[in-house]
CSV table of C-alpha atoms in Angstrom, one decimal:
chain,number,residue,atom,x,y,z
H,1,UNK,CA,-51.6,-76.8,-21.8
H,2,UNK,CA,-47.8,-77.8,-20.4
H,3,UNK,CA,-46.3,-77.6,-23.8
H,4,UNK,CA,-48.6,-74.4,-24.2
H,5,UNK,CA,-47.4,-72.9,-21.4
H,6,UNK,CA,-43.8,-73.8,-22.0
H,7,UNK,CA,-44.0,-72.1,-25.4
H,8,UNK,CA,-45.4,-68.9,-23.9
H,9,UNK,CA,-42.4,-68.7,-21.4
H,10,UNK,CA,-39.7,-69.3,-24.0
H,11,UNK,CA,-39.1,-65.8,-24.8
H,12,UNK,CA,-38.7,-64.8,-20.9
H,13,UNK,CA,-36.4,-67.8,-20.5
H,14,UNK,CA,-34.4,-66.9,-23.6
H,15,UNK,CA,-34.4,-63.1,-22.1
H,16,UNK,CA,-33.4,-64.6,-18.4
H,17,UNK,CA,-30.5,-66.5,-20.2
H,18,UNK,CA,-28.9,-63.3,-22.2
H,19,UNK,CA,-29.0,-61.5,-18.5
H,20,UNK,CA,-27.3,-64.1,-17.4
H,21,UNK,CA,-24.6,-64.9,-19.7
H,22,UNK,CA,-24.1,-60.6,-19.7
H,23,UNK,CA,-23.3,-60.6,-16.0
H,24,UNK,CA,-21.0,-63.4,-15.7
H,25,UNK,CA,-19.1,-61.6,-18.7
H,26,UNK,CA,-19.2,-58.6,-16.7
H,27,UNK,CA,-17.8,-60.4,-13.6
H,28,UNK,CA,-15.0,-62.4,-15.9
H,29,UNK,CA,-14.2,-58.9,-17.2
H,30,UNK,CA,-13.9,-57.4,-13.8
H,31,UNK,CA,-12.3,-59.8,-12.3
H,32,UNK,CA,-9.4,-60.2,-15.2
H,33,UNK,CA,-9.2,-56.2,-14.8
H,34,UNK,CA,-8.2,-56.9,-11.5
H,35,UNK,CA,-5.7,-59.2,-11.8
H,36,UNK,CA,-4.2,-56.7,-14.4
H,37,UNK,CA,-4.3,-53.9,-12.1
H,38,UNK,CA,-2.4,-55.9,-9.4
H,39,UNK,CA,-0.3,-57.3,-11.9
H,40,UNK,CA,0.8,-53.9,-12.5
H,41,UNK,CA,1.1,-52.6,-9.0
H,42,UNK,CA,3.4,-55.5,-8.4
H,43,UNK,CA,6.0,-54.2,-11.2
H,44,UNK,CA,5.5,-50.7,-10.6
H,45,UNK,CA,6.3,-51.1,-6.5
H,46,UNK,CA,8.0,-54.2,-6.4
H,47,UNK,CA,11.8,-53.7,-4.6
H,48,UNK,CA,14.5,-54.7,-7.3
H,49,UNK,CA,17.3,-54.2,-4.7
H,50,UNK,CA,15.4,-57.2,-2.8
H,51,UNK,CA,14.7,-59.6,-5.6
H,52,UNK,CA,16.2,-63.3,-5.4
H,53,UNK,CA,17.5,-62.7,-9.1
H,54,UNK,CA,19.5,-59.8,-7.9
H,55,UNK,CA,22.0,-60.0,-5.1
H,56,UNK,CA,24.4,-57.8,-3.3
H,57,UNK,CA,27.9,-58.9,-2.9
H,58,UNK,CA,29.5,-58.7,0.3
H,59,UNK,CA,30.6,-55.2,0.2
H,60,UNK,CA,27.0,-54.3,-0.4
H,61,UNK,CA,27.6,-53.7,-3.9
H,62,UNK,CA,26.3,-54.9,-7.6
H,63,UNK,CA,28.1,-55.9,-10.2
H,64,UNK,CA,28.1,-54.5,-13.6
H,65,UNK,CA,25.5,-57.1,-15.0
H,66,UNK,CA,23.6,-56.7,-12.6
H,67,UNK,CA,23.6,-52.9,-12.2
H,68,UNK,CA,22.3,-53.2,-16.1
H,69,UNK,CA,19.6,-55.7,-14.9
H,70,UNK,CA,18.5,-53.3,-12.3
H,71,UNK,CA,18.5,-50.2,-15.0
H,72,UNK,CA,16.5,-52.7,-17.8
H,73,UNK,CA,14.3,-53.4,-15.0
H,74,UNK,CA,13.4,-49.7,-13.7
H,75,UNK,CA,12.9,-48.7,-17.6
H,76,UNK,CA,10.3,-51.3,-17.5
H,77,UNK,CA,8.7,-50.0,-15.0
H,78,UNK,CA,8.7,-46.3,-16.2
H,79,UNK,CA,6.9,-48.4,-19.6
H,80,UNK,CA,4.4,-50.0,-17.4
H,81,UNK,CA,3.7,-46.7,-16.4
H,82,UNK,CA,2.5,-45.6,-19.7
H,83,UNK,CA,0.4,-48.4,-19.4
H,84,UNK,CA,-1.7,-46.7,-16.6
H,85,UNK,CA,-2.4,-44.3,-19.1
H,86,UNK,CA,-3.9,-45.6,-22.2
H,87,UNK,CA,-3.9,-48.9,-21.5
H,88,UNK,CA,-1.8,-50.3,-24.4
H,89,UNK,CA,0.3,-53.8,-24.4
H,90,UNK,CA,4.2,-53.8,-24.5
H,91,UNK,CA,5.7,-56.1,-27.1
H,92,UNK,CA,9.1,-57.1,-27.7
H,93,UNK,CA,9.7,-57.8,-31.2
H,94,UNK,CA,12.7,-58.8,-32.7
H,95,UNK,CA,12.8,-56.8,-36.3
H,96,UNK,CA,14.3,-59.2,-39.1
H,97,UNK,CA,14.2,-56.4,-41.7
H,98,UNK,CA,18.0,-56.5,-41.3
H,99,UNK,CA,18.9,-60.4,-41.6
H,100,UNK,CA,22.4,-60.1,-41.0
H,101,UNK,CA,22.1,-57.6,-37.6
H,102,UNK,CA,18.8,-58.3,-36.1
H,103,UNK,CA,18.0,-56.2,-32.8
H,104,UNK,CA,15.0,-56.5,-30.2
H,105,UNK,CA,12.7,-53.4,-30.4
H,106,UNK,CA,10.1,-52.6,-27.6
H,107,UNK,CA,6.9,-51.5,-29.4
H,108,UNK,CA,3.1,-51.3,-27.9
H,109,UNK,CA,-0.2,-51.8,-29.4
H,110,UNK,CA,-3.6,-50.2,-28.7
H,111,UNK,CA,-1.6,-47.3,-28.1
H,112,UNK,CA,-2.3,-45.6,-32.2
H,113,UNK,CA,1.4,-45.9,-32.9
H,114,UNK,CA,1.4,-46.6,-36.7
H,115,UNK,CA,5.4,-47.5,-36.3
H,116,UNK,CA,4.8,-49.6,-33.6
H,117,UNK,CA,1.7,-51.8,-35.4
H,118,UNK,CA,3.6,-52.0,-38.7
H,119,UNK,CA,7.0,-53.6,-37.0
H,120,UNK,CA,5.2,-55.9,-34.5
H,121,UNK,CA,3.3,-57.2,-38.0
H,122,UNK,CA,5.2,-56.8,-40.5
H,123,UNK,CA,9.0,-56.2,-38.9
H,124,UNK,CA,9.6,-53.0,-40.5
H,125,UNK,CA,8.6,-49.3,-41.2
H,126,UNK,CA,9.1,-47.4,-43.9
H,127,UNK,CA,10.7,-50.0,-46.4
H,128,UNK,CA,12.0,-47.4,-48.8
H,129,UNK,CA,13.8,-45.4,-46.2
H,130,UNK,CA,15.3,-48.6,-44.4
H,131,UNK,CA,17.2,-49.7,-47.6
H,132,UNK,CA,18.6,-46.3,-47.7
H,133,UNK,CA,20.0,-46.5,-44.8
H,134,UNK,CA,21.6,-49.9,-44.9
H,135,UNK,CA,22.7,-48.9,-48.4
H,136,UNK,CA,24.7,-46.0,-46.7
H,137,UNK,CA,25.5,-48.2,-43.7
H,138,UNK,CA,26.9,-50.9,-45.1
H,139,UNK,CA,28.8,-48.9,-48.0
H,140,UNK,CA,30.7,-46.7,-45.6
H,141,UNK,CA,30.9,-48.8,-42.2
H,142,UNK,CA,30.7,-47.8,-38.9
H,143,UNK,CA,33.0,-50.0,-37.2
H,144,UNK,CA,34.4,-49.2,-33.5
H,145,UNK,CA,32.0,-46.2,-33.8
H,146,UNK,CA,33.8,-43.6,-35.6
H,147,UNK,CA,31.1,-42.6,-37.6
H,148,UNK,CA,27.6,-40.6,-36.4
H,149,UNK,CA,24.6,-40.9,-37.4
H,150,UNK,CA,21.9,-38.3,-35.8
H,151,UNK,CA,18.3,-39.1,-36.2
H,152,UNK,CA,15.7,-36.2,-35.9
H,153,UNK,CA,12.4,-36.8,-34.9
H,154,UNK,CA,13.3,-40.4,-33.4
H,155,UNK,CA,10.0,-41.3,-32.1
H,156,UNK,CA,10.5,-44.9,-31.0
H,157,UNK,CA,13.9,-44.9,-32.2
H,158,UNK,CA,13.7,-47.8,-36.0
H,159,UNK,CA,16.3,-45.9,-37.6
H,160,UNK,CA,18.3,-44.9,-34.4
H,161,UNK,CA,18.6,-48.8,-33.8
H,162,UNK,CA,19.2,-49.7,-37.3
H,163,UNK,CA,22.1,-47.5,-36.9
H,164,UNK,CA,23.2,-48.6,-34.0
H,165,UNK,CA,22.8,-52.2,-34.9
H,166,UNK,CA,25.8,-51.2,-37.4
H,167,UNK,CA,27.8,-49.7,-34.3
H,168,UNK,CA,27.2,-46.2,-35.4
H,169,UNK,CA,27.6,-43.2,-32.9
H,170,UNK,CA,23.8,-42.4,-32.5
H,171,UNK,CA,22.5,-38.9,-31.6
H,172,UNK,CA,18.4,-39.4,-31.0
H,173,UNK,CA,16.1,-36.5,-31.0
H,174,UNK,CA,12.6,-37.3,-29.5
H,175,UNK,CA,10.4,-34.7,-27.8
H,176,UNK,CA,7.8,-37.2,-26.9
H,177,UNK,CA,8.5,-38.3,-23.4
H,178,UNK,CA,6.7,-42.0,-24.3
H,179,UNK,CA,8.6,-42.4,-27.3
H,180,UNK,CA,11.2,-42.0,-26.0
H,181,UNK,CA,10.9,-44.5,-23.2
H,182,UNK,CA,10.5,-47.0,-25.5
H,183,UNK,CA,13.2,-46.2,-27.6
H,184,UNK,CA,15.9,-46.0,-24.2
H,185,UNK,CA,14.2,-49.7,-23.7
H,186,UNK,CA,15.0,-50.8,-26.9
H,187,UNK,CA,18.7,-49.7,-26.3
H,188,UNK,CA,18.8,-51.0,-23.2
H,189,UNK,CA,17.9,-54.5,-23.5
H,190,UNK,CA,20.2,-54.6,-27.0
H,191,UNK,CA,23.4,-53.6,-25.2
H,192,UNK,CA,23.8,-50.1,-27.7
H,193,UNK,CA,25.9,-48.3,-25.3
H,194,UNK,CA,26.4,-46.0,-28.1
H,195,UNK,CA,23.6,-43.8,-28.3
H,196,UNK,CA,22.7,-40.6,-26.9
H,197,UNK,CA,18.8,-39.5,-26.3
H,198,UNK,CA,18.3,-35.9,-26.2
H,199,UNK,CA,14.3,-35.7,-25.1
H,200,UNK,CA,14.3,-32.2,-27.0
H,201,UNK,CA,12.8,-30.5,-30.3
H,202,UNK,CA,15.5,-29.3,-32.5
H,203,UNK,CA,14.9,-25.9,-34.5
H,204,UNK,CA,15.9,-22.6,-35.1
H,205,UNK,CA,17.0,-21.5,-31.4
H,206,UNK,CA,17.7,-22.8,-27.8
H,207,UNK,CA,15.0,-22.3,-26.5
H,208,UNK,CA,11.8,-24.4,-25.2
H,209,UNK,CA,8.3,-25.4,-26.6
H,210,UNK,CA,5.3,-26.5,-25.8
H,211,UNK,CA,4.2,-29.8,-27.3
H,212,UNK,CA,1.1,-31.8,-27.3
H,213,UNK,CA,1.0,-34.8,-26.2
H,214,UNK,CA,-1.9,-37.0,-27.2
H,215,UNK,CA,-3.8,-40.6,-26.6
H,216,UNK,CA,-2.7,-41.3,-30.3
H,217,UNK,CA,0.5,-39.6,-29.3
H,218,UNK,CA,1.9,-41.2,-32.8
H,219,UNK,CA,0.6,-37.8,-34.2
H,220,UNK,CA,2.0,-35.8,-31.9
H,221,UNK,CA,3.6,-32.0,-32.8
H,222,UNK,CA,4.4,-28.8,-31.0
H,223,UNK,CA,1.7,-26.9,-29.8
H,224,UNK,CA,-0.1,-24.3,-32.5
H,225,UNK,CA,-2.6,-21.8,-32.6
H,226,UNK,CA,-5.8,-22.5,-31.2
H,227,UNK,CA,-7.1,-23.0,-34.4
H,228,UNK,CA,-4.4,-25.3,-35.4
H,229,UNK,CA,-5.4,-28.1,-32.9
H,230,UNK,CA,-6.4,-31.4,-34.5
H,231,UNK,CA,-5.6,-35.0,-34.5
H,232,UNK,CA,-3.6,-34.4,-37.8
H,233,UNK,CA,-2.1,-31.3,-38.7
H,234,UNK,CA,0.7,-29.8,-40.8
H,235,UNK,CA,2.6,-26.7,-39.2
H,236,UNK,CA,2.4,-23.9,-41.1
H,237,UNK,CA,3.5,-21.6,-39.0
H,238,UNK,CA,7.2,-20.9,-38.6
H,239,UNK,CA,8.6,-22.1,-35.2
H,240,UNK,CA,10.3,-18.6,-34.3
H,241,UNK,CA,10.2,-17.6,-30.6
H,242,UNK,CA,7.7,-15.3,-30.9
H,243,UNK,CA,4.9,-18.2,-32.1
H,244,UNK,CA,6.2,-20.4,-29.1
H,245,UNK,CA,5.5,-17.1,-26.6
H,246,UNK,CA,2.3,-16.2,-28.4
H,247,UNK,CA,1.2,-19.9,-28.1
H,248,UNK,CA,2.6,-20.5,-24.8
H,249,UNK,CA,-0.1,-17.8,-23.4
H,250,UNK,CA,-3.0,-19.2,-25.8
H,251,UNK,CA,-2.4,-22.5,-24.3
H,252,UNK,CA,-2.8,-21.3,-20.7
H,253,UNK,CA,-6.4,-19.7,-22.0
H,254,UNK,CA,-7.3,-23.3,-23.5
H,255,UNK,CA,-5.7,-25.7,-21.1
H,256,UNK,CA,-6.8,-26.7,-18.1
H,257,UNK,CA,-4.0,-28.3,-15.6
H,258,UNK,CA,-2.5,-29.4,-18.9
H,259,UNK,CA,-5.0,-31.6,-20.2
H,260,UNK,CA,-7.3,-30.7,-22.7
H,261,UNK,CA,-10.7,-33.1,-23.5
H,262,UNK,CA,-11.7,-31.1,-26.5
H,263,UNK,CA,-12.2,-32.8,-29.7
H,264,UNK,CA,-12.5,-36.1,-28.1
H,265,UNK,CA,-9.3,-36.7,-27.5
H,266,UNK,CA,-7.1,-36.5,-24.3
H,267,UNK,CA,-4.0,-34.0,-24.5
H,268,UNK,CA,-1.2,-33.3,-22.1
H,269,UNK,CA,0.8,-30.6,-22.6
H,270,UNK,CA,4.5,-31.0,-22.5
H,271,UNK,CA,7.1,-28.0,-21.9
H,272,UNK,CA,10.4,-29.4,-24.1
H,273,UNK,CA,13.8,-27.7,-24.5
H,274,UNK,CA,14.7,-27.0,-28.1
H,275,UNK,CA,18.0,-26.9,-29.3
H,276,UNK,CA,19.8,-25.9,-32.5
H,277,UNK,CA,22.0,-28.6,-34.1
H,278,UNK,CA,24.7,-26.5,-34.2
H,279,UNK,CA,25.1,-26.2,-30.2
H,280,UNK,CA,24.9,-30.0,-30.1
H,281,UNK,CA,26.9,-31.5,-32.8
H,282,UNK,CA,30.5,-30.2,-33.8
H,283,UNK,CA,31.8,-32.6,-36.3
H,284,UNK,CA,31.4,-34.2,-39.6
H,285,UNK,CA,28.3,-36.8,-39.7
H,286,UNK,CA,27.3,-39.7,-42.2
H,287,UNK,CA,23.9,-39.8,-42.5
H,288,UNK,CA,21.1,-37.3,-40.9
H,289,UNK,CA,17.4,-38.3,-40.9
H,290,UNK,CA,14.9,-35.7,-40.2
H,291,UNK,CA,11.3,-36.2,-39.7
H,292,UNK,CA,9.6,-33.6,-37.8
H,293,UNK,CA,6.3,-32.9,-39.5
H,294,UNK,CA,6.7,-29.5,-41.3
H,295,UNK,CA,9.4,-27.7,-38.6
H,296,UNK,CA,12.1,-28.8,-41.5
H,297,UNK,CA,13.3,-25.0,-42.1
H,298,UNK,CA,13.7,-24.6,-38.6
H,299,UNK,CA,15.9,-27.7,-38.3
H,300,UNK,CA,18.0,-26.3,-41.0
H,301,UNK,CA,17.7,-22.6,-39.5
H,302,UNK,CA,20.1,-23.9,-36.8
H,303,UNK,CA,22.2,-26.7,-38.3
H,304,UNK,CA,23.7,-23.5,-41.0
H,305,UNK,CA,27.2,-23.9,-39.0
H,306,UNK,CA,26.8,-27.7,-39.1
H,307,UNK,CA,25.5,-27.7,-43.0
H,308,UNK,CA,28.9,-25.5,-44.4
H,309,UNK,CA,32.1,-26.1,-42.3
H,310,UNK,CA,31.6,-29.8,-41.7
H,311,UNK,CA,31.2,-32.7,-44.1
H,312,UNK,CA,27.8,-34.2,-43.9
H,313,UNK,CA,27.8,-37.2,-46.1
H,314,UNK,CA,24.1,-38.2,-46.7
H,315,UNK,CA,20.8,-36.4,-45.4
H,316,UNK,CA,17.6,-37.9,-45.6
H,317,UNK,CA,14.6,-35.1,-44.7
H,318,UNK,CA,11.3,-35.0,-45.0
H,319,UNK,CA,9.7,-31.6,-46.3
H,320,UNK,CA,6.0,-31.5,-46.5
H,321,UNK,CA,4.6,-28.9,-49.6
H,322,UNK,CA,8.2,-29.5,-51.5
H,323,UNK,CA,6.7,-27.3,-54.1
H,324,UNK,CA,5.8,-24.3,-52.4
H,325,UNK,CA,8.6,-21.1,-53.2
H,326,UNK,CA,10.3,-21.4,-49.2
H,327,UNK,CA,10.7,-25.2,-49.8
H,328,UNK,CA,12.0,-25.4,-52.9
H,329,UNK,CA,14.3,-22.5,-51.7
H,330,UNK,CA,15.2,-24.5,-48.4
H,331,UNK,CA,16.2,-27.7,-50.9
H,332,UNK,CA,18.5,-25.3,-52.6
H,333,UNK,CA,20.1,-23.8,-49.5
H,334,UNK,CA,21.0,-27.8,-48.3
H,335,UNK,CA,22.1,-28.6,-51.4
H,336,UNK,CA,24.7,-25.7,-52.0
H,337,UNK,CA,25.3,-25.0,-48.3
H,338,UNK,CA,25.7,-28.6,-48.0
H,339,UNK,CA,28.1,-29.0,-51.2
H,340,UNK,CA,26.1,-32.1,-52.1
H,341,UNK,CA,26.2,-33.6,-56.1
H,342,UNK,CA,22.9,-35.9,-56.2
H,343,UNK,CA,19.1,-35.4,-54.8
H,344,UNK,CA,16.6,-38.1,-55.0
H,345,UNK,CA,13.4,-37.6,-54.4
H,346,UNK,CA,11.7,-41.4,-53.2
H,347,UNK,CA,7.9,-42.4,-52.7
H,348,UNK,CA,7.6,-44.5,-49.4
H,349,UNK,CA,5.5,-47.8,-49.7
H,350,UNK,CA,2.8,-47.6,-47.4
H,351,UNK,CA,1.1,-50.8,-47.5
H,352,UNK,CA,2.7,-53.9,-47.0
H,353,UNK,CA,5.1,-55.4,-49.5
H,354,UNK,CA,4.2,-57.1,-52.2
H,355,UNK,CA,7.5,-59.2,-51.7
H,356,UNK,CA,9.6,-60.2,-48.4
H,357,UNK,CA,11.6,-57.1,-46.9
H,358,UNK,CA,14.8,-59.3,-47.8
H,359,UNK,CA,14.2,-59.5,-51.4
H,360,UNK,CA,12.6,-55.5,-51.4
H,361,UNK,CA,16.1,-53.1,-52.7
H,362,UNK,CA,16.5,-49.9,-53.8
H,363,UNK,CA,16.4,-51.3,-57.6
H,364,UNK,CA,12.7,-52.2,-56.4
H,365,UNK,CA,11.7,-48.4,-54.8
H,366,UNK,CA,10.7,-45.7,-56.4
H,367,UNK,CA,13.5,-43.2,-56.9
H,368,UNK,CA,13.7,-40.0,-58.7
H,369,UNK,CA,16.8,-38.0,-59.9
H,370,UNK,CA,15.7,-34.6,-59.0
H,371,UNK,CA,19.5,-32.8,-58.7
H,372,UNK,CA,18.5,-30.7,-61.6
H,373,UNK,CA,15.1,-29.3,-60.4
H,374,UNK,CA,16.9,-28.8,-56.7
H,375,UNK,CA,19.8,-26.6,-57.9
H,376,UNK,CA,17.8,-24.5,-60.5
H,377,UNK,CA,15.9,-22.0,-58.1
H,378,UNK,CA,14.2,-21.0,-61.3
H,379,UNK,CA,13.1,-24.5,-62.0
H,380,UNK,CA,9.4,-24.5,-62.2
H,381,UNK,CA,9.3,-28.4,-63.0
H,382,UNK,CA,7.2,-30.1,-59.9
H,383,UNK,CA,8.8,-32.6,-57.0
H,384,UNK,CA,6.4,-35.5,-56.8
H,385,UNK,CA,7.1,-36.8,-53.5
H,386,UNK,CA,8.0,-35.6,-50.0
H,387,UNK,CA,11.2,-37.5,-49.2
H,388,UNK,CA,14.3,-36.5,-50.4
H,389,UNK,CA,18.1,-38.3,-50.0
H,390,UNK,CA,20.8,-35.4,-50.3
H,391,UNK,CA,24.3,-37.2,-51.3
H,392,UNK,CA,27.4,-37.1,-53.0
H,393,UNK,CA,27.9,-40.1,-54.8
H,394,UNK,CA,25.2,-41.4,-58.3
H,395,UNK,CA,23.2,-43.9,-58.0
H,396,UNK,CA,24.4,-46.7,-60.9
H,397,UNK,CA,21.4,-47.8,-62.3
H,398,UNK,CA,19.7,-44.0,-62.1
């Protein structure tokens, strides 16, 4: 009858232990979201000014090391704030894709930032594109800083800091406010006292935007028509400053203290200045990369002074639909405007190297000669891929 009764209560004692395992998780879980929360409060409030690590000098002043220990420190803090917000983890990563001039980069994950989970895995983005630009880097040189690089669409500044790892002049566009705060980290903490962040859109005007800011704010973009709004999109809608009034007042109708719940995601809306090229930059540049989903033509729309009475040496842009009439027209324009010989069109590797980054070249990518499609606005012969490399030098083995 014991055993009998033992066997009956087995189920009960099984269901007694699960309850009992689930609420000391829940309690672990509570109590480590404590300490995490405190954590945080004590690097968000604590007094850098008082810290042991950090001392005044007699005259009550800092020194210049430690006046740059103080700034790495606040941008830290301004990171952890982010944290607050979605949660994610801050990682330092130091990106090998360049052997010879490594640099630290501040990336996060559970934060949906594609750049961000492919560097802290893999220690680079966009392997195609990277050898490109150390191609150009390291065949022209940017010693002591007389050359400038400007890099469009930033986001959390790989190619600003590839640059800079070279000692280019770096001009960084980023309208994303959390981008950018990772990418004024990563400059911080690597000592490039060389490059200027401009938290702005670039386009056809100066003017300013609204732009969405999201919880997978990797996909961000400026602010469309109501019907527009998605996770991903692709603009298709000219940035003039009509569209930016006429979706100014739709997003008042649609947004409520500037957050938005719909579609499952969380949105912040961001008010941005946006600035032509041309009332920024006044001289002749290396290399230009653009990469600002679809707003290409606007870009270009205020860079004409910039394109024809200075020399720009290499651009590397982005432009989605390359086949549809006002693209292939706008690849025209940069390549006369811009007095450029070569195009190449390029298809970016998306998954991970078959090979190690060191032994991936641009003998290994796949490039396309496409100068004689781009400067034939007649040409009726299709552009495969959505990258293109303006320059005026051939490629040998093309």
């Amino acid at each position: 009858m014991a055993v009998g009764g033992l066997m009956r209560m087995k189920p009960k004692a099984k269901a007694a232990a699960v309850v009992l395992l689930l609420t000391g998780l829940w309690f672990a879980l509570a109590q480590y979201n404590q300490t995490c929360s405190l954590l945080r409060k004590e690097l968000l409030t604590n007094d850098v000014g008082k810290s042991s690590a950090v001392q005044q000098n007699d005259d009550g002043e800092y020194s210049p090391e430690q006046q740059a220990s103080i700034g790495l420190s606040n941008l830290l803090k301004e990171a952890m704030q982010h944290g607050q917000v979605g949660k994610p983890t801050i990682h330092l990563v130091e990106v090998m894709e360049a052997v010879d001039r490594p640099f630290f980069m501040f990336v996060c994950s559970n934060c949906f930032c594609d750049i961000c989970e492919k560097v802290r895995h893999l220690g680079y983005w966009s392997p195609a594109e990277s050898q490109i630009f150390h191609h150009v880097l390291r065949r022209h040189g940017c010693e002591d800083g007389k050359a400038l690089v400007i890099d469009i669409g930033a986001h959390v500044g790989y190619f600003s800091l590839i640059a800079a790892s070279y000692g280019c002049r770096v001009i960084s566009f980023e309208p994303n406010s959390v981008a950018l705060r990772y990418l004024n980290l990563s400059t911080a903490i690597n000592n490039f006292d060389r490059v200027s962040l401009y938290q702005k859109g670039v386009g056809a005007a100066d003017t300013q935007a609204n732009y969405r800011q999201t919880d997978t704010w990797a996909l961000n973009g400026f602010l469309k028509k109501r019907r527009k709004l998605s996770s991903v999109e692709t603009p298709d809608v000219p940035m003039t400053e009509a569209n930016i009034l006429e979706d100014s007042e739709q997003a008042d109708g649609i947004m409520n203290m500037g957050i938005q719940s719909g579609f499952g995601r969380r949105r912040i809306l961001e008010t941005v200045d946006v600035a032509m090229l041309d009332s920024v930059v006044d001289e002749d540049v290396l290399l230009i990369k653009i990469d600002t989903e679809g707003y290409e033509e606007n870009v270009f729309a205020g860079a004409k002074n910039l394109l024809s009475k200075h020399k720009i040496h290499h651009i590397l842009a982005e432009v989605k639909q390359a086949n549809v009439p006002s693209k292939r027209s706008l690849l025209y324009t940069i390549f006369t405007d811009g007095g450029f010989t070569h195009v190449y069109n390029w298809d970016e590797v998306i998954s991970p190297l078959t090979v190690p980054f060191q032994q991936f070249t641009l003998r290994n990518a796949t490039l396309v000669d496409v100068t004689s499609i781009v400067k034939d606005p007649t040409s009726y012969k299709s552009l495969n891929y959505q990258d293109f490399w303006f320059c005026r030098e051939p490629l040998s083995w093309l």
